[in-house]
Coordinates of C-alpha atoms in Angstrom, one line a residue:
Chain A
G1 CA -23.8 -14.1 -29.3
E2 CA -25.4 -13.0 -25.9
D3 CA -25.8 -9.1 -25.7
V4 CA -26.6 -7.6 -22.4
E5 CA -27.4 -3.9 -22.1
Q6 CA -27.7 -1.4 -19.3
S7 CA -28.2 2.3 -19.3
L8 CA -24.9 3.9 -18.1
F9 CA -26.0 6.4 -15.5
L10 CA -28.7 6.9 -13.0
S11 CA -29.0 9.7 -10.4
V12 CA -31.6 9.8 -7.6
R13 CA -32.1 11.7 -4.4
E14 CA -31.6 10.0 -1.2
G15 CA -34.7 8.3 0.2
D16 CA -36.1 7.8 -3.3
S17 CA -36.4 4.5 -5.1
S18 CA -33.9 3.6 -7.8
V19 CA -34.8 1.3 -10.9
I20 CA -31.9 -0.2 -12.8
N21 CA -32.8 -1.9 -16.0
C22 CA -31.1 -4.7 -18.0
T23 CA -32.0 -6.2 -21.4
Y24 CA -30.5 -9.3 -22.8
T25 CA -30.9 -11.4 -25.9
D26 CA -30.5 -15.0 -24.9
S27 CA -33.3 -16.3 -22.5
S28 CA -31.8 -19.6 -21.7
S29 CA -29.9 -18.5 -18.6
T30 CA -31.2 -20.4 -15.6
Y31 CA -30.3 -17.8 -13.2
L32 CA -29.9 -13.9 -13.7
Y33 CA -27.7 -11.9 -11.3
W34 CA -27.2 -8.6 -9.9
Y35 CA -23.8 -7.3 -8.7
K36 CA -22.6 -4.2 -7.1
Q37 CA -19.1 -2.7 -7.4
E38 CA -17.7 0.0 -5.4
P39 CA -14.6 2.0 -6.5
G40 CA -11.5 0.0 -6.6
A41 CA -13.3 -3.2 -5.3
G42 CA -14.5 -6.5 -6.7
L43 CA -18.0 -7.4 -7.3
Q44 CA -20.4 -8.2 -4.5
L45 CA -23.3 -10.5 -5.2
L46 CA -26.6 -8.7 -4.4
T47 CA -29.3 -11.0 -5.5
Y48 CA -30.3 -13.3 -8.1
I49 CA -33.5 -14.6 -9.7
F50 CA -34.4 -18.0 -10.9
S51 CA -35.6 -17.9 -14.5
N52 CA -39.0 -19.4 -13.8
M53 CA -39.7 -16.6 -11.2
D54 CA -41.2 -13.3 -12.1
M55 CA -40.3 -11.3 -8.9
K56 CA -38.0 -11.8 -6.0
Q57 CA -37.8 -9.4 -3.0
D58 CA -34.9 -9.3 -0.5
Q59 CA -35.2 -6.6 2.0
R60 CA -34.9 -3.2 0.1
L61 CA -34.1 -4.9 -3.2
T62 CA -36.8 -6.2 -5.6
V63 CA -35.9 -8.0 -8.8
L64 CA -38.5 -8.1 -11.6
L65 CA -38.0 -10.4 -14.5
N66 CA -40.0 -10.3 -17.8
K67 CA -38.9 -13.2 -19.9
K68 CA -41.1 -12.3 -22.8
D69 CA -39.5 -9.0 -23.1
K70 CA -36.0 -10.2 -22.0
H71 CA -36.0 -7.5 -19.4
L72 CA -34.6 -7.7 -15.9
S73 CA -34.7 -4.7 -13.4
L74 CA -33.4 -4.1 -10.0
R75 CA -35.4 -1.8 -7.6
I76 CA -33.7 -0.3 -4.5
A77 CA -36.1 1.1 -2.0
D78 CA -35.2 4.1 0.2
T79 CA -31.8 4.5 -1.6
Q80 CA -28.9 5.6 0.5
T81 CA -25.6 7.3 -0.2
G82 CA -24.1 4.1 0.4
D83 CA -25.8 2.6 -2.5
S84 CA -23.8 4.8 -4.9
A85 CA -21.8 2.2 -6.9
I86 CA -21.8 0.6 -10.3
Y87 CA -24.4 -2.2 -10.7
F88 CA -24.0 -5.0 -13.1
C89 CA -26.5 -7.5 -14.3
A90 CA -25.2 -10.9 -15.4
V91 CA -26.6 -13.9 -17.4
I92 CA -25.1 -17.3 -18.0
L93 CA -24.0 -17.9 -21.5
S94 CA -26.0 -20.8 -22.9
G95 CA -24.3 -24.3 -22.6
T96 CA -21.5 -22.8 -20.4
Y97 CA -20.9 -21.7 -16.9
K98 CA -19.6 -18.3 -18.2
Y99 CA -21.2 -15.0 -17.2
I100 CA -22.0 -12.3 -19.7
F101 CA -22.1 -9.1 -18.0
G102 CA -24.1 -6.0 -18.8
T103 CA -22.3 -2.7 -19.5
G104 CA -22.9 -1.5 -15.9
T105 CA -25.0 1.3 -14.5
R106 CA -23.3 4.0 -12.4
L107 CA -25.8 4.9 -9.6
K108 CA -25.1 8.3 -8.0
V109 CA -27.2 9.1 -4.9
L110 CA -27.6 12.8 -4.1
A111 CA -28.0 13.7 -0.4
Chain B
G1 CA -19.7 -17.8 3.4
A2 CA -18.5 -18.0 -0.1
V3 CA -15.5 -15.6 0.3
V4 CA -12.9 -15.2 -2.3
S5 CA -9.6 -13.6 -1.6
Q6 CA -7.0 -12.2 -4.0
H7 CA -3.3 -11.3 -3.3
P8 CA -1.9 -8.8 -3.8
S9 CA -4.4 -6.1 -4.0
R10 CA -2.1 -3.7 -5.6
V11 CA 1.2 -4.3 -7.4
I12 CA 3.5 -1.9 -9.3
C13 CA 6.3 -3.5 -11.4
K14 CA 8.9 -2.7 -14.0
S15 CA 8.3 -3.5 -17.7
G16 CA 9.6 -6.9 -18.6
T17 CA 9.1 -8.3 -15.2
S18 CA 6.4 -11.2 -14.3
V19 CA 3.8 -10.8 -11.7
K20 CA 1.6 -13.6 -10.1
I21 CA -1.7 -12.9 -8.7
E22 CA -3.4 -15.5 -6.4
C23 CA -7.2 -16.2 -6.1
R24 CA -8.3 -18.2 -3.2
S25 CA -11.7 -19.5 -2.3
L26 CA -11.6 -19.3 1.6
D27 CA -14.6 -21.4 2.7
F28 CA -15.7 -23.5 -0.3
Q29 CA -14.1 -25.7 -2.9
A30 CA -14.2 -24.4 -6.5
T31 CA -13.5 -26.6 -9.4
T32 CA -13.8 -23.7 -11.7
M33 CA -12.5 -20.2 -11.3
F34 CA -12.5 -17.3 -13.8
W35 CA -10.1 -14.4 -14.6
Y36 CA -11.4 -11.1 -15.7
R37 CA -9.8 -8.0 -16.8
Q38 CA -11.5 -4.6 -16.3
F39 CA -10.5 -1.4 -18.0
P40 CA -11.5 2.0 -16.4
K41 CA -15.2 2.6 -16.5
Q42 CA -15.9 -0.4 -18.3
S43 CA -17.5 -3.8 -17.8
L44 CA -15.6 -7.0 -17.0
M45 CA -13.8 -8.9 -19.8
L46 CA -13.5 -12.6 -19.3
M47 CA -9.9 -13.6 -19.9
A48 CA -10.1 -17.4 -19.1
T49 CA -11.7 -20.2 -17.3
S50 CA -9.4 -22.0 -14.8
N51 CA -10.3 -25.5 -14.3
E52 CA -8.7 -27.6 -11.4
G53 CA -6.4 -30.2 -12.5
S54 CA -6.5 -29.3 -16.2
K55 CA -5.6 -26.5 -18.6
A56 CA -7.2 -23.3 -18.6
T57 CA -9.5 -22.4 -21.4
Y58 CA -8.8 -18.9 -22.8
E59 CA -11.0 -16.5 -24.5
Q60 CA -10.5 -15.4 -28.1
G61 CA -7.8 -12.8 -28.3
V62 CA -6.1 -13.6 -24.9
E63 CA -2.5 -14.8 -25.3
K64 CA -2.2 -18.0 -23.2
D65 CA 1.5 -17.6 -23.1
K66 CA 1.4 -14.1 -21.8
F67 CA -1.4 -14.8 -19.1
L68 CA -0.3 -18.2 -17.4
I69 CA -3.1 -19.8 -15.3
N70 CA -2.6 -22.6 -12.9
H71 CA -5.3 -24.2 -10.8
A72 CA -3.4 -26.5 -8.7
S73 CA -6.0 -27.1 -5.9
L74 CA -9.7 -26.7 -5.4
T75 CA -9.1 -23.5 -3.5
L76 CA -6.3 -21.7 -5.3
S77 CA -5.8 -20.4 -8.8
T78 CA -3.0 -18.2 -10.0
L79 CA -2.6 -15.7 -12.9
T80 CA 1.0 -15.0 -13.9
V81 CA 1.5 -11.9 -16.2
T82 CA 4.7 -12.6 -18.0
S83 CA 7.1 -10.1 -19.3
A84 CA 4.6 -7.4 -18.4
H85 CA 4.3 -4.2 -20.4
P86 CA 2.5 -0.8 -19.7
E87 CA -0.5 -2.1 -21.7
D88 CA -1.0 -4.8 -19.3
S89 CA -1.8 -2.3 -16.6
S90 CA -5.4 -3.0 -15.5
F91 CA -7.6 -4.2 -12.7
Y92 CA -7.6 -8.1 -12.6
I93 CA -10.5 -9.8 -10.9
C94 CA -11.1 -13.5 -10.2
S95 CA -14.2 -15.3 -9.4
A96 CA -14.9 -18.8 -8.1
R97 CA -17.9 -20.9 -9.1
A98 CA -19.8 -22.2 -6.1
Q99 CA -21.4 -25.6 -6.5
G100 CA -24.1 -26.8 -4.3
Q101 CA -24.6 -23.4 -2.7
K102 CA -27.8 -21.7 -2.7
G103 CA -28.0 -20.5 -6.2
T104 CA -26.2 -23.0 -8.3
D105 CA -23.5 -21.6 -10.8
T106 CA -23.2 -18.4 -8.8
Q107 CA -19.8 -16.8 -9.1
Y108 CA -18.3 -15.0 -6.0
F109 CA -15.7 -12.5 -6.8
G110 CA -12.4 -11.5 -5.3
P111 CA -11.7 -7.9 -4.4
G112 CA -9.4 -7.4 -7.5
T113 CA -5.8 -6.6 -8.1
R114 CA -4.7 -3.3 -9.4
L115 CA -1.6 -4.0 -11.6
T116 CA 0.5 -0.9 -12.8
V117 CA 3.5 -1.7 -15.1
L118 CA 6.0 1.1 -15.5

């Protein structure tokens, strides 16, 4: 079945860039997503990328997609303390509408 | 746009009682909603897919008689945890699939419901 992996933790200093990585096994997902979860809250859609794109930029967020390596990344420029949260990548399970979530990366921003 | 609400946000109940959680899409119609369960410091586990006007589809290992799902309208799905026990304590999150929105097949998530069974 589909397997989506992320590193568990990332710590950066305020003002630096953060790069959160995600690898997946099934490359048929039409869209790939990044969600943010703050403590005790639901998931907030940050951005998504269409599978035929290599890059998408949205203000401080840049998504890079390497389909050959099945690697997705989220770069947050000028990281702020408010960016501290858990970030999940998600792909769509082939032939369904179901999401398969990564394990989540806990981003800690140090002041 | 694409706002999903959940009610209640937090519930504490005694063992053996049933608890109903509502999930509403506020500004769009959702023929498909999803129910997830999230354990502390873990990712989301899909429990079931809720389809408007038909029976829910449950993931393997999820008891359909324990977790009753009803999707009575295009904007409302409910999850009822029947005869709740302490091991059912968890964070339950719903999502609604948006069709025709920018980014087809995007799921928008509710804020979650923290269930504590004493």
